[in-house]
mmCIF file of C-alpha atoms and ligand atoms in Angstrom:
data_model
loop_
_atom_site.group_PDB
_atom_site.id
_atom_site.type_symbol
_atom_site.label_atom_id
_atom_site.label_comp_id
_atom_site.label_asym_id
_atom_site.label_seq_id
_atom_site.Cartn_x
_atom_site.Cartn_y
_atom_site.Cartn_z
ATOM 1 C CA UNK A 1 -36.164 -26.612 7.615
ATOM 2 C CA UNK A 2 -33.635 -27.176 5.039
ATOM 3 C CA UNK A 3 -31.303 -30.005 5.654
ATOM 4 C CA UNK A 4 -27.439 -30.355 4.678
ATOM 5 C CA UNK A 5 -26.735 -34.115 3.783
ATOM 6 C CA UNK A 6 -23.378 -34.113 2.177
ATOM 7 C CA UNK A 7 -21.220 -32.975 0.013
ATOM 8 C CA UNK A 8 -19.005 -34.060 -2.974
ATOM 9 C CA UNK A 9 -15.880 -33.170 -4.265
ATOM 10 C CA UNK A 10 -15.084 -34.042 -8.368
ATOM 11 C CA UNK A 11 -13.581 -33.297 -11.179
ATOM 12 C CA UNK A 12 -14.468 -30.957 -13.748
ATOM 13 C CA UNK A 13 -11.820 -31.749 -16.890
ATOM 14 C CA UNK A 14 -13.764 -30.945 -20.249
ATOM 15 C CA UNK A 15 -12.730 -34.151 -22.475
ATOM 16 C CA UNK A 16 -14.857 -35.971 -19.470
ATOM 17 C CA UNK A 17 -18.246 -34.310 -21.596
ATOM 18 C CA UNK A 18 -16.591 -35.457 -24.777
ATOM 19 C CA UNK A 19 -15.785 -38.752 -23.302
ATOM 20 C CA UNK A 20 -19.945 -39.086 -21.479
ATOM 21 C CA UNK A 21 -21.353 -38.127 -25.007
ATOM 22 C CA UNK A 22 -19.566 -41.460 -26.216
ATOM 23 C CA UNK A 23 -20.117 -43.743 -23.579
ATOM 24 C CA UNK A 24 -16.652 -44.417 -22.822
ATOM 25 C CA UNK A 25 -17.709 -46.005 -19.519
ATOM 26 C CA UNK A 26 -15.962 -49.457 -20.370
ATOM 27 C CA UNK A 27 -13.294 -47.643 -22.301
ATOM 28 C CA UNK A 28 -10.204 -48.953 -20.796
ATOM 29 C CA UNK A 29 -8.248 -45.307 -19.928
ATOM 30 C CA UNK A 30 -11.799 -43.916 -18.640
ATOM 31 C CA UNK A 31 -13.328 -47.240 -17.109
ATOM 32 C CA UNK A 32 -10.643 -46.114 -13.338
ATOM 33 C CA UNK A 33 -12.422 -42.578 -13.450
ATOM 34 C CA UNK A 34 -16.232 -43.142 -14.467
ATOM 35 C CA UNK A 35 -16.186 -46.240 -11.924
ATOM 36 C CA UNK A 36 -15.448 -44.088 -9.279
ATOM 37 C CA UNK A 37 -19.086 -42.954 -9.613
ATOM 38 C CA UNK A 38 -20.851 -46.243 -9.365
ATOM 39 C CA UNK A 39 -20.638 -45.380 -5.148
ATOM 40 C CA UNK A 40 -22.215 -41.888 -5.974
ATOM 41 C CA UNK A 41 -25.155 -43.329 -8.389
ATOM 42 C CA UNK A 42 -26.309 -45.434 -4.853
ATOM 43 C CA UNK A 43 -25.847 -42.814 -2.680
ATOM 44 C CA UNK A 44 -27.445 -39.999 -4.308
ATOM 45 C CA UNK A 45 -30.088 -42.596 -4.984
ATOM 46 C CA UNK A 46 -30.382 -43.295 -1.640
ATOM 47 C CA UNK A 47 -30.292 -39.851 -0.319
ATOM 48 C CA UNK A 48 -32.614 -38.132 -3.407
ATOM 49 C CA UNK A 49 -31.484 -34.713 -2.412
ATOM 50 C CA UNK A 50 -33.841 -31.872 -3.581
ATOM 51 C CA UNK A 51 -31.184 -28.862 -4.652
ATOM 52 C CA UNK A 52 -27.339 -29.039 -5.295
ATOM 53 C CA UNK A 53 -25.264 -25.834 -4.000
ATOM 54 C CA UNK A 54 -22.665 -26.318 -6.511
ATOM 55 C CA UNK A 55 -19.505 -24.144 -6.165
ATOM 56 C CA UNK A 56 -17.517 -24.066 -9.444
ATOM 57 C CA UNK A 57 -15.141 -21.650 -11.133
ATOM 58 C CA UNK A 58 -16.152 -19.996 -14.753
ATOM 59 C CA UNK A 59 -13.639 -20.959 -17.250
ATOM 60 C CA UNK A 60 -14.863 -17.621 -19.686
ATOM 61 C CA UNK A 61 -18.124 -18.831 -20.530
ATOM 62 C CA UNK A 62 -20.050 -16.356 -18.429
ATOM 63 C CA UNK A 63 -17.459 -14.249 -16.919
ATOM 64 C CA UNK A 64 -14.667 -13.278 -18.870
ATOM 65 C CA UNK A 65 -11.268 -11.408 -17.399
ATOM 66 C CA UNK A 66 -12.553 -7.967 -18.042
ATOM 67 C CA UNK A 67 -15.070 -8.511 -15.422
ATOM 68 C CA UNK A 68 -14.839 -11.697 -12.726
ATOM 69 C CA UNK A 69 -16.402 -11.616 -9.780
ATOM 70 C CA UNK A 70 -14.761 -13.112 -6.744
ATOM 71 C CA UNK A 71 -17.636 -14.896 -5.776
ATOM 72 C CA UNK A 72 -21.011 -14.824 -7.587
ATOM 73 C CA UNK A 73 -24.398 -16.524 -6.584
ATOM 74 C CA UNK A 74 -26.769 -17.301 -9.226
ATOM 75 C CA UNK A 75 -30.311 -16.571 -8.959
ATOM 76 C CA UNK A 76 -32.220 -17.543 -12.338
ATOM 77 C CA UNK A 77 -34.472 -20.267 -12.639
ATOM 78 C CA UNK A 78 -32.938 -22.323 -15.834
ATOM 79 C CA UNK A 79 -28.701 -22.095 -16.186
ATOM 80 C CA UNK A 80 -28.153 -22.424 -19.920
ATOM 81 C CA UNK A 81 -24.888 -23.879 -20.770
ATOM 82 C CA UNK A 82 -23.116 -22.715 -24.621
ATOM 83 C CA UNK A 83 -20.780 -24.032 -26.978
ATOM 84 C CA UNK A 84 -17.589 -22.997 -24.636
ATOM 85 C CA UNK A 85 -14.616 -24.017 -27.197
ATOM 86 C CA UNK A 86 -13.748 -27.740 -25.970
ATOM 87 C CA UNK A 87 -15.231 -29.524 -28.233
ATOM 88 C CA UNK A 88 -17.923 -30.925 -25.576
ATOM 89 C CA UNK A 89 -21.595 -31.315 -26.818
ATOM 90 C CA UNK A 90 -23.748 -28.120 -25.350
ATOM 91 C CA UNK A 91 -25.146 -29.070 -22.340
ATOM 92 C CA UNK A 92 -28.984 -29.552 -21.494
ATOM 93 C CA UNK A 93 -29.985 -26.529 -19.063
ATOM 94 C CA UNK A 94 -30.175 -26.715 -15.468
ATOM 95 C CA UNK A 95 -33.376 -26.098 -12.979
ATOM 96 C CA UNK A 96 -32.498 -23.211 -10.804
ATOM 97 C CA UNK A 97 -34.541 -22.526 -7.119
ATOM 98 C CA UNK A 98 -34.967 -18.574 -7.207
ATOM 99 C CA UNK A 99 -36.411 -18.376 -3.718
ATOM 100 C CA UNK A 100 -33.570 -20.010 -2.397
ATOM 101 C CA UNK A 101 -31.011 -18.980 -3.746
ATOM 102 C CA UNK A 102 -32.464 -14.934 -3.019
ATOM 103 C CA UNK A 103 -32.359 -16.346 0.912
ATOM 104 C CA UNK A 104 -28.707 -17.419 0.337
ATOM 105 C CA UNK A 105 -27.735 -14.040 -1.314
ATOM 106 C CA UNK A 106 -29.688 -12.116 1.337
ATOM 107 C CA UNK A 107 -27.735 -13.933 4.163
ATOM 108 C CA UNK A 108 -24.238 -13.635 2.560
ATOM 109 C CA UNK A 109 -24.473 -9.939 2.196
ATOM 110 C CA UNK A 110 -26.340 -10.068 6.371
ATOM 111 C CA UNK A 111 -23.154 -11.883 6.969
ATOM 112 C CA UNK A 112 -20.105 -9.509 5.425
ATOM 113 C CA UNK A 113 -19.923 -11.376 1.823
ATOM 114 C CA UNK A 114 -20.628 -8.574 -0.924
ATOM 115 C CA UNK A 115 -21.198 -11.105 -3.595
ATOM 116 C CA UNK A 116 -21.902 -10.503 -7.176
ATOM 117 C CA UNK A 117 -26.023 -11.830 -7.343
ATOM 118 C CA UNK A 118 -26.920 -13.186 -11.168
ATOM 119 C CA UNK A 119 -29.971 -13.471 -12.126
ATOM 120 C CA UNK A 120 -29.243 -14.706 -15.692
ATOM 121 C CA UNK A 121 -26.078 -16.599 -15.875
ATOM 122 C CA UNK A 122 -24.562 -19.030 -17.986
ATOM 123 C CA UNK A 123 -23.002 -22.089 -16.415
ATOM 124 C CA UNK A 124 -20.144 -23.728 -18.207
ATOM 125 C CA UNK A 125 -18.642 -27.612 -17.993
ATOM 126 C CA UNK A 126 -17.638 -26.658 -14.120
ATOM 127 C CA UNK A 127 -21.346 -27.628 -13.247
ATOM 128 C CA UNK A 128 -22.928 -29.942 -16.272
ATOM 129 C CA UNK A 129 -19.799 -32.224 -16.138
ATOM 130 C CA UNK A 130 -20.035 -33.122 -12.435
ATOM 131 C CA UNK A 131 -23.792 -32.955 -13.234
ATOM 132 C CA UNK A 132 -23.471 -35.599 -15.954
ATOM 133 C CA UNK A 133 -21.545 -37.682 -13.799
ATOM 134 C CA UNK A 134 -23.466 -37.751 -10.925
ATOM 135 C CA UNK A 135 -26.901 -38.081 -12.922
ATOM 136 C CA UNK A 136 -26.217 -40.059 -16.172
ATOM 137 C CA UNK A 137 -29.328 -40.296 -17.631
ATOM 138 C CA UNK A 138 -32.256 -38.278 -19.559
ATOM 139 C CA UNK A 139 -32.676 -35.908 -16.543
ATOM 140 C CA UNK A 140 -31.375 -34.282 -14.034
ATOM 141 C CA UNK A 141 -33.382 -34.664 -10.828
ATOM 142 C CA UNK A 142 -32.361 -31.721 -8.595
ATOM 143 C CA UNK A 143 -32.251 -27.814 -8.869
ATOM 144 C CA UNK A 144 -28.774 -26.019 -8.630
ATOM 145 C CA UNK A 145 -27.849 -22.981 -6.781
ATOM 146 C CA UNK A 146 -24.636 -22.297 -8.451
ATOM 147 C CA UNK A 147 -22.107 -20.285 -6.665
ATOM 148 C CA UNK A 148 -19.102 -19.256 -9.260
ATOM 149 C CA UNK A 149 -15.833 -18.771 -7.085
ATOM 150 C CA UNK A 150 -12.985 -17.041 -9.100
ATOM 151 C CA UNK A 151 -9.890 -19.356 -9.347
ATOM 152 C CA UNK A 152 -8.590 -17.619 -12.593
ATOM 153 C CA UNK A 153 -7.509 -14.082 -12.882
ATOM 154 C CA UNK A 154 -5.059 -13.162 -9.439
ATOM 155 C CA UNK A 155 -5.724 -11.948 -7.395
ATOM 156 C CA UNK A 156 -7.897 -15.173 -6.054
ATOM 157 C CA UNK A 157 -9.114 -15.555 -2.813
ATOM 158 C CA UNK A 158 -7.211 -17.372 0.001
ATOM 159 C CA UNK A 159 -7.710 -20.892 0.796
ATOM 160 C CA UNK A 160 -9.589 -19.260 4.415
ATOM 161 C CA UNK A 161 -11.882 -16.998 2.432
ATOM 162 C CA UNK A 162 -13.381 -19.716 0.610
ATOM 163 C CA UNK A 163 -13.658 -22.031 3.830
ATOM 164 C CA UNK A 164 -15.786 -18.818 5.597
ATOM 165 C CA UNK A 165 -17.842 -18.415 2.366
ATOM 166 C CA UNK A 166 -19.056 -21.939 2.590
ATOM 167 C CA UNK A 167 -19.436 -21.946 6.766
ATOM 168 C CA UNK A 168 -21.831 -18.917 5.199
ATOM 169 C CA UNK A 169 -23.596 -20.868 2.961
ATOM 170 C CA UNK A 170 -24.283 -23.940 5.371
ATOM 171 C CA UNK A 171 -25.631 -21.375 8.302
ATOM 172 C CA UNK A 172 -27.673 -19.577 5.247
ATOM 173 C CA UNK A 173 -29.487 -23.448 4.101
ATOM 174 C CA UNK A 174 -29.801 -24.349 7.790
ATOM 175 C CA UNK A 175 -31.651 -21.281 7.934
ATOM 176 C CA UNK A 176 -33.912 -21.501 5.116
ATOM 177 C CA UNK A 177 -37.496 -22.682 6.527
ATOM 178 C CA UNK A 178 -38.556 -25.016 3.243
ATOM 179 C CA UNK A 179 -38.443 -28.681 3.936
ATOM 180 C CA UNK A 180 -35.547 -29.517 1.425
ATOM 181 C CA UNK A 181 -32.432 -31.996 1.532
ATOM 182 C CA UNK A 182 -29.185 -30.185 0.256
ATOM 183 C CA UNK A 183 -26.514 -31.476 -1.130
ATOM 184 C CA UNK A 184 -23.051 -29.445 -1.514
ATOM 185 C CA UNK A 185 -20.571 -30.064 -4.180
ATOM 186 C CA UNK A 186 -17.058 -28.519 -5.478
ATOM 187 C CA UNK A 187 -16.004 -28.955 -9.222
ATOM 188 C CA UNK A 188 -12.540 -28.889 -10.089
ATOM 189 C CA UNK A 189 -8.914 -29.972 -9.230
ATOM 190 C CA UNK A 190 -7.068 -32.129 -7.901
ATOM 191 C CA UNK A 191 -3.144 -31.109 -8.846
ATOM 192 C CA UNK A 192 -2.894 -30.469 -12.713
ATOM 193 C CA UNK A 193 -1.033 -27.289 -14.248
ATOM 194 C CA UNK A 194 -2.238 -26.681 -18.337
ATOM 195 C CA UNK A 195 0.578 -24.804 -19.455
ATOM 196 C CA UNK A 196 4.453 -23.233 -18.850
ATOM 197 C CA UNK A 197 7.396 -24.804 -17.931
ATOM 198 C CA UNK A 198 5.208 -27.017 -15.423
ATOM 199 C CA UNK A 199 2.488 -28.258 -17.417
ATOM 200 C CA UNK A 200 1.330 -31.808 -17.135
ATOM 201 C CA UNK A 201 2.430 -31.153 -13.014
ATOM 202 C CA UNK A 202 0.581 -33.655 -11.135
ATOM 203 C CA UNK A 203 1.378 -34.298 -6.904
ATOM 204 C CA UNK A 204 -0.543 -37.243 -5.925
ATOM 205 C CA UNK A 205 1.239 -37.314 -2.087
ATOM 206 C CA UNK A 206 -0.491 -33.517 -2.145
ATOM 207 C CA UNK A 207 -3.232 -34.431 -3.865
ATOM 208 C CA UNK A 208 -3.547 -37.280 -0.990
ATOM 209 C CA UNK A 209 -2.841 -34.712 2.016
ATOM 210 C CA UNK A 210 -5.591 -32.440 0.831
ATOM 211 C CA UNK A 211 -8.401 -35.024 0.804
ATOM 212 C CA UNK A 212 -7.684 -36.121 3.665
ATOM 213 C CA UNK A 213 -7.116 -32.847 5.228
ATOM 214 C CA UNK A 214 -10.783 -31.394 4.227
ATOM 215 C CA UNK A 215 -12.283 -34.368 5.963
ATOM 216 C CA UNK A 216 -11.473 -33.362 9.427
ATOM 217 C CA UNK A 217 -8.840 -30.631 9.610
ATOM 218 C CA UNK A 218 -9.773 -28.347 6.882
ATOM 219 C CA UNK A 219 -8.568 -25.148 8.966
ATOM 220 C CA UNK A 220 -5.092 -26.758 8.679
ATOM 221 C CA UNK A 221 -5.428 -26.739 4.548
ATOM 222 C CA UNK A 222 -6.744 -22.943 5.235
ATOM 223 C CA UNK A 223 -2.977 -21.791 6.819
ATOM 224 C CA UNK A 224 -1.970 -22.412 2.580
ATOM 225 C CA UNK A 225 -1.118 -19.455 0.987
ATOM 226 C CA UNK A 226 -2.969 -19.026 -2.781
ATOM 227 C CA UNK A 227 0.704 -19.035 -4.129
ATOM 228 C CA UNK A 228 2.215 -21.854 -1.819
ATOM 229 C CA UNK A 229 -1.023 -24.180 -2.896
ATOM 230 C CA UNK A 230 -0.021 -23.170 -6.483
ATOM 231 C CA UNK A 231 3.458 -24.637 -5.997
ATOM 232 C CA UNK A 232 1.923 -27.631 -4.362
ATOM 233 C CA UNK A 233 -0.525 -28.383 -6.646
ATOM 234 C CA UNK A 234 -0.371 -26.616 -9.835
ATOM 235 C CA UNK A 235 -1.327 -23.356 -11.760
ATOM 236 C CA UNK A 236 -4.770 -24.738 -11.796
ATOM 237 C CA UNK A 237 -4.923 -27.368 -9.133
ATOM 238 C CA UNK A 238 -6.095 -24.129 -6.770
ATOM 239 C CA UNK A 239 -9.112 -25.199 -8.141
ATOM 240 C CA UNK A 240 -9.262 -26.683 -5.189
ATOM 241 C CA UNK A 241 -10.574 -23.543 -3.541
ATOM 242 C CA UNK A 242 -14.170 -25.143 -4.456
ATOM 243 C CA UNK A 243 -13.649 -28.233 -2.101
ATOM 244 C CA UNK A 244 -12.875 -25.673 0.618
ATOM 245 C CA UNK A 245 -16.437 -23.935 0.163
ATOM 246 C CA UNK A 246 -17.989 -26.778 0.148
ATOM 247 C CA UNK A 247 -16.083 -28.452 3.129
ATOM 248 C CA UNK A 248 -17.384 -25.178 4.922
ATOM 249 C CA UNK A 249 -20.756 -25.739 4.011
ATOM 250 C CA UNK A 250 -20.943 -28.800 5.725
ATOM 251 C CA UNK A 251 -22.002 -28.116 9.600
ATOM 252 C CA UNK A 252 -22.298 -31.298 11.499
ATOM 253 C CA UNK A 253 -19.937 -34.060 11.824
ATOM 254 C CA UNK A 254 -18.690 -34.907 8.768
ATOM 255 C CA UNK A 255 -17.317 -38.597 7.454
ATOM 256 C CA UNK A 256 -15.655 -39.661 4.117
ATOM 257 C CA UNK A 257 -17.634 -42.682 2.663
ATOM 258 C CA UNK A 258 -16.231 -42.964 -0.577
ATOM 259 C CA UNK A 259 -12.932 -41.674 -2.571
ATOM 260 C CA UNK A 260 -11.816 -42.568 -6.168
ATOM 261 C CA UNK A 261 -8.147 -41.041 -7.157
ATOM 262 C CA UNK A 262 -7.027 -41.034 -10.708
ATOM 263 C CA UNK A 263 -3.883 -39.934 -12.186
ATOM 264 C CA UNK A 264 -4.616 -38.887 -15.114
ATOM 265 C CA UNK A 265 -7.429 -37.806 -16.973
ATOM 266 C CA UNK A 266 -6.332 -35.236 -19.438
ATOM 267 C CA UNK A 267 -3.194 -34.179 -17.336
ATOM 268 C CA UNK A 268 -5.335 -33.630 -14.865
ATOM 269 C CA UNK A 269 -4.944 -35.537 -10.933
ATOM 270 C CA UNK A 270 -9.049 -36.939 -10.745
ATOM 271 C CA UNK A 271 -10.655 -36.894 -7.452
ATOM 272 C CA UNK A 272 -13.961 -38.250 -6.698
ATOM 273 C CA UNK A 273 -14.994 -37.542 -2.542
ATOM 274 C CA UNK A 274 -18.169 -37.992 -1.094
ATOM 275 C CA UNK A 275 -18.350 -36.487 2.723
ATOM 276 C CA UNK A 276 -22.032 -37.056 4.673
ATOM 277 C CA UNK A 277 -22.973 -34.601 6.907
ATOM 278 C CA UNK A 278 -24.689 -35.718 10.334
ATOM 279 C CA UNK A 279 -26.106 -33.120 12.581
ATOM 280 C CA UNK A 280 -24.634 -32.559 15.343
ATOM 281 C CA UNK A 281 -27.332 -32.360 17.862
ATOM 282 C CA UNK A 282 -28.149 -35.440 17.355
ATOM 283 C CA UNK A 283 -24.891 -37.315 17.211
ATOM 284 C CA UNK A 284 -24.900 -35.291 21.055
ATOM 285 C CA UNK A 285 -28.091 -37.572 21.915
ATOM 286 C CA UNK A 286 -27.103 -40.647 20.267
HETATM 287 FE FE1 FE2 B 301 -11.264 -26.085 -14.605
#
C-alpha cells in the first residue's frame, strides 16, 4: 500500500528560479534562504520518496481568470512548464503517475470534491521552484501529482475547505494498493502582499503562529476567515491555503523536524517546514 511519509511546506517566489539558474547559493542575501534546504537535501535523501502530491496555486500559466478552477488534479504523464513572464529560465518537465493520480481523482469525486481532472496541464514556478530546491541537480527523482488550489481570483476557498481536501487526499494515497512512499508538499506564502497601499506587508509573529499552528492544531488555523487571513498575512500570503492541504494530507502523528524563516526574499516572508508523518497504528504499539 501506498505510504504517507511527510510533508513540506516552501516557498514559491519566482526570482528564487532566477536566483537557482545562477548559483546564488553563497550569495550573501540568498545564502539564509537556500541554506534552509541543506536539512531537506538529507532528508529526502534519506527518505527517497517515490511521488510528490504537490498542492500549488497557478499564477496564469495554465489557468487564467476567465476560467480557474477551485481545485484541479492533474492527470498527464509529463507537466511542461513555459516561459510565464518572470524572467525565470523555462523549466525542465516533470514525470507525472497517471494511474495514481486517476485513483486520487476517482476518490475525491467518491468523497464530495467535484474537482476539475487535467489531463494535459501546464505547471508554472508554484511546482518547478520548490522542485529545484528540493532536488538541485540534473534530475528530478520523483513523479508529481499536482493538485492546483485557486488562491487568486475571490471567491477562494476557506482555510477549512482546503484542510478537508487534503484529509481527502491522504485517505485517497492510503488507499491506493501500489507499494509507493509519498511525500506531500505546499508551495507558496508565508505573509507577503505584491501590490496596493500594503505592498511589501510582511507579519513574521503571524507568519510564526501559523507554522506552528499546522503542526499540531491546524483546525484552530481553519476557524480563519479567507478575508481575516488576508489582513493577517497579506493579499497573497493566503497562499497559505496550500500548507493547509497538505497539513490535511498528513494522517498519522505528525512532528516538525526542521524550519528555516526568512524575511525577505523578494518582499516575500520565506518559510521552509518539513513535518514527518508516523502512522498511527504503530505509534499505538510502540
Ligand atoms: Fe505565488
Amino acid at each position: 500500500m501506498a505510504r504517507i511519509i511527510g510533508g513540506i511546506g516552501t516557498t514559491h517566489v519566482p526570482s528564487i528560479g532566477k536566483a537557482i539558474a545562477e548559483k546564488k547559493y553563497q550569495d550573501p542575501y540568498w545564502k539564509p534562504f537556500f541554506s534552509g534546504f541543506d536539512y531537506v537535501h538529507g532528508w529526502l535523501a534519506r527518505e527517497k520518496p517515490d511521488v510528490a502530491v504537490v498542492f500549488y496555486n497557478d499564477h496564469g500559466l495554465n489557468f487564467f481568470l476567465d476560467k480557474l478552477p477551485t481545485f484541479a488534479v492533474g492527470a498527464a504523464g509529463e507537466y511542461r512548464n513555459e516561459d510565464e513572464g518572470w524572467g525565470i529560465p523555462v523549466s525542465r518537465s516533470v514525470a507525472g503517475d497517471p494511474d495514481f493520480s486517476w485513483h486520487i481523482i476517482n476518490t475525491l469525486v467518491a468523497d464530495e470534491f467535484d474537482i476539475t481532472m487535467c489531463q494535459d496541464m501546464l505547471v508554472d514556478h508554484a511546482v518547478t521552484i520548490p522542485l529545484g530546491l528540493m532536488w538541485p541537480g540534473e534530475s528530478w527523482p520523483v513523479k508529481i501529482v499536482p493538485i492546483e488550489v485557486n488562491t487568486v481570483q475571490h471567491p477562494l476557498p476557506s482555510l477549512k475547505r482546503c484542510l478537508a481536501l487534503g484529509r481527502a487526499v491522504g485517505r485517497a494515497i492510503e488507499a491506493y494498493p501500489r507499494d509507493l512512499k509519498v511525500m506531500v508538499i505546499g508551495t507558496g506564502g508565508l505573509s507577503h502582499q505584491l501590490d496596493g497601499e500594503r505592498a511589501g506587508f510582511v507579519n513574521k509573529e503571524f507568519d510564526q503562529l501559523c507554522m506552528d499552528k499546522l503542526i499540531g492544531e491546524p483546525d484552530e488555523l481553519a476557524r480563519y476567515s479567507v478575508h481575516k487571513f488576508i489582513e493577517l498575512a497579506g493579499a497573497q500570503g493566503i497562499e497559505f491555503l496550500n500548507w493547509m492541504a497538505m497539513r490535511g494530507a498528513l494522517t498519522g502523528r505528525v512532528a516538525q523536524v526542521h524550519r528555516n524563516y526568512h524575511i525577505p526574499i523578494s518582499n516575500t516572508a520565506a518559510a521552509t517546514v518539513v513535518l514527518e508523518n508516523k502512522p498511527l497504528a504503530g505509534l499505538k504499539a510502540a
